[in-house]
Amino acid sequence: MRVVSTAVPHRKITHTLRSLLYSQRFAPFLFVWPFIVTFLLFFAYPAVNTVVMSFQLVLPGDVRFIGFENYHKLWNAQFRQALIVSTKYTFWTLLVLIPVPLVLAVFLNSKLVLARNFFRSVLFVPALTSVVVAGVIFRLIFGEVEGSVMNTIVGWFGIPAQKWLFHSETGMLVLVLLASWRWMGINIVYFLSALQNIPKELYESAEIDGAGVFDKFWKITLPLLKPITIYVLTISIYGGFAMFTESYVFWTNNSPGDIGLTIVGYLYKQGFEFFELGYGSAIGITLLALILAINIVQLKFFGLFRKES
Amino acid sequence: MGKQPKVLAVLLSAMTLMLGACTGGTANPATVDNASGKAVADANNSDAEPSTDAPKPAAPTKLALWTFQEVHAKYYNGMAESWNAANPNKPIELEVTTLPDADMHSKLLISLQSGVGAPDLSDIEISKFPNFLRGDIPLAELNDVIDPVKDNIVQARVDMYAKDGKYYGVDFHVGASVMYYNKEILDQAGVNADDIVTWADFVEAGKTVLAKTGKPMTAVETIGEWQFWQMISQQGSDFLDADGNVILDNEINVKTVDFLKQMIKDEVAVIAPGGKYHTEDFYGFMNGGGAAAIAMPMWFMGRFTDYMPDLSGKMIIRPLPSWEPGGNRSAGMGGTGTAVIKSSPNAELAKEFLAYTKLSKEGNIEIWKQLGFDPIRKDVWELPELKEENKFTAYFGTNLFDTLMEVKDEIHTVNIKDKTPQINAAVKTIALFQAIQEGKDTLTTLKTVADVIRK
């Protein structure tokens, strides 16, 4: 009797378990739960908490709401300097990292270029290195002593040794150079993939109509690359404003005269060096709002929200 | 449709359980380790009553210590050995971790805020110390170990780490500032260091040195705060006043920055290579006889012996020039407060060890011998041990301590307050750089920087 009485519920349990596992309602959750957990835990929770913290004073054992005080504090010379540096950096990286990879991608896509697979990989290699390692090497190359690589090179042209990392213009130059060197390959890959999707027939019919190389580039390649260009532009704006590591590697976040202070650098300084975690959160939320606003304007300008007619 | 929320709820609770297990797992090894160490140590203490067995050596208690200075780490390890020899009933196993300055402090802040992963003891640099005295203070009170020796120590060096009458840190040294002269260069120029009494004399001597040797008298820090800080401290000024208000842009400070700028203009001084004295570039410059003198606290001696070996036997130490005859000839600069973390399961033992290393006579003598720091216990200053030869006397000549005794009453206390971390960072990254290196107007620059912090 005992055997029977336990066996029946057991069979029942396996049955419900099986039906649950095979149920079409349940299965999708099973497959997506790792994402949901990571999303909730590492994205949604911190994001919501950051918004809350931006209205708080956060100290060990003493957390209280202080209204908009953190946001009031934001309008100061140092934050403005961080804004200026981040904006300049974004501007220069956009200016370099969109047209140059685009043109290079067109060359690398052309069958006329010799050893194009070799060049493709060479240009992509920097993307695989760590920013920290590359940054340290750059810092040494741009050292202030006369024997540093860059000072030797400019010396050949009769230019005196520079303190590269002590002036805002040269400091920015080094930052942009590092970014260009590192991200060029990635953007080339984006443009290459888009180029390969342009139908060959378009070029053929253009040729029949007597179009030259430049006509084809301006009237076919460029317009058809627009969607990917907008994508690269969007992520580059985000990447530019969110830059931190490069500046940290060059100056350990204490650049002379704040010439390398970025918005995220300012956030790090306030949050982790001065222990103003609430104020740091306010900086983060402001950065988010800023990038969102710029990107919405940009996308609207390029007509991404317009309905296809 | 009604089933879905239920399913979700089940999933979510399952995930929470798993995550709970994860965090439990990571937290355990450390606590178990510490707890067992403590338990064993306690058991041995209670065994102290006479027993038939020969006393078993107690199992050492693990103490973790973080520091940002290699030399401090070496010192603590040595002191742990002598502690174990002196206290066989409560041995410790000291685990010193040396991390880069900024990393160590932010790591410590985060672990204290989150309540996970903090060490038992930690060195905290003076300009960052106020960060740790906010909110529900995570550091242990040290009054019970400081009070017994209070009369013997330089009060200012524990007051800097106090809040509301409670002490939270102990310093290594008094940090008396002195002038390091390169005697070889002075001799070439025919200048006698003992004739330099005031800063005006210093500039005049500098002009002679420049004319005779072509070398600058000194180097100016543009991204380091010590040189400037000690010069204003000599005149009774500071970055913050005693109540913690920002006074960076006061008259004395503006005048002092202008004095540094004038020295550069007169070519008596150059901007320090690397922007400050604590850089490889500067060590190389100074080691090669780049400048005739620099003003720095006593603790900078170790940088000379370790990084500027070629100057051995050429450097002499004298009091700072005063601003007017009879004025202060020194300042108390810098410091590292060692603190015990309140939440440590071995906080009491950590305190005892801290007192042994930094408050005891033995500790203070060793601080001088090994680190070349001017120790905070006044009653060891005249002991014969401080007259003994060591690597510092070999480098700088004997009777180093006489210079210190000479200026010990001419040291103005610096104000370490809530805003110290911000103002120090601003002075060393913005104010001096813009005013000196970029040549911007001194008053405007200092006022702009001060206003940002006042806000």
PDB file of C-alpha atoms in Angstrom, chain B residues 35 72 84 95 101 103 141 149 157 176 178 205 209 228 234 249 252 276 281 288 295 297 302 304 323 331 370 452:
ATOM      1  CA  ALA B  35      37.147  33.854  12.595  1.00  0.00           C
ATOM      2  CA  HIS B  72      56.003  51.346   4.336  1.00  0.00           C
ATOM      3  CA  ASN B  84      55.958  38.027  16.961  1.00  0.00           C
ATOM      4  CA  GLU B  95      49.714  40.314   4.908  1.00  0.00           C
ATOM      5  CA  ASP B 101      48.099  55.496  -4.436  1.00  0.00           C
ATOM      6  CA  ASP B 103      43.754  52.754  -6.596  1.00  0.00           C
ATOM      7  CA  GLU B 141      38.586  54.910  17.526  1.00  0.00           C
ATOM      8  CA  VAL B 149      51.249  58.149  25.251  1.00  0.00           C
ATOM      9  CA  ARG B 157      50.255  64.631  14.162  1.00  0.00           C
ATOM     10  CA  ALA B 176      59.314  68.827   9.136  1.00  0.00           C
ATOM     11  CA  VAL B 178      63.919  71.348   5.274  1.00  0.00           C
ATOM     12  CA  ALA B 205      72.329  83.073  -3.764  1.00  0.00           C
ATOM     13  CA  VAL B 209      74.726  80.106  -8.647  1.00  0.00           C
ATOM     14  CA  PHE B 228      53.876  75.693  -2.240  1.00  0.00           C
ATOM     15  CA  GLN B 234      55.670  78.979   7.114  1.00  0.00           C
ATOM     16  CA  ASP B 249      42.993  82.904  -2.620  1.00  0.00           C
ATOM     17  CA  ILE B 252      49.798  85.477   1.417  1.00  0.00           C
ATOM     18  CA  LYS B 276      56.588  67.675  -9.570  1.00  0.00           C
ATOM     19  CA  ASP B 281      61.877  62.760 -14.782  1.00  0.00           C
ATOM     20  CA  GLY B 288      72.394  64.720 -12.669  1.00  0.00           C
ATOM     21  CA  ALA B 295      62.690  72.371  -0.213  1.00  0.00           C
ATOM     22  CA  PRO B 297      59.888  67.519   4.156  1.00  0.00           C
ATOM     23  CA  GLY B 302      64.235  58.265   1.256  1.00  0.00           C
ATOM     24  CA  PHE B 304      67.175  60.743  -2.457  1.00  0.00           C
ATOM     25  CA  TRP B 323      60.198  84.896   5.085  1.00  0.00           C
ATOM     26  CA  ALA B 331      56.514  73.439   8.202  1.00  0.00           C
ATOM     27  CA  GLN B 370      64.547  52.364   8.458  1.00  0.00           C
ATOM     28  CA  VAL B 452      34.485  75.965  -7.186  1.00  0.00           C
TER      29      VAL B 452
END
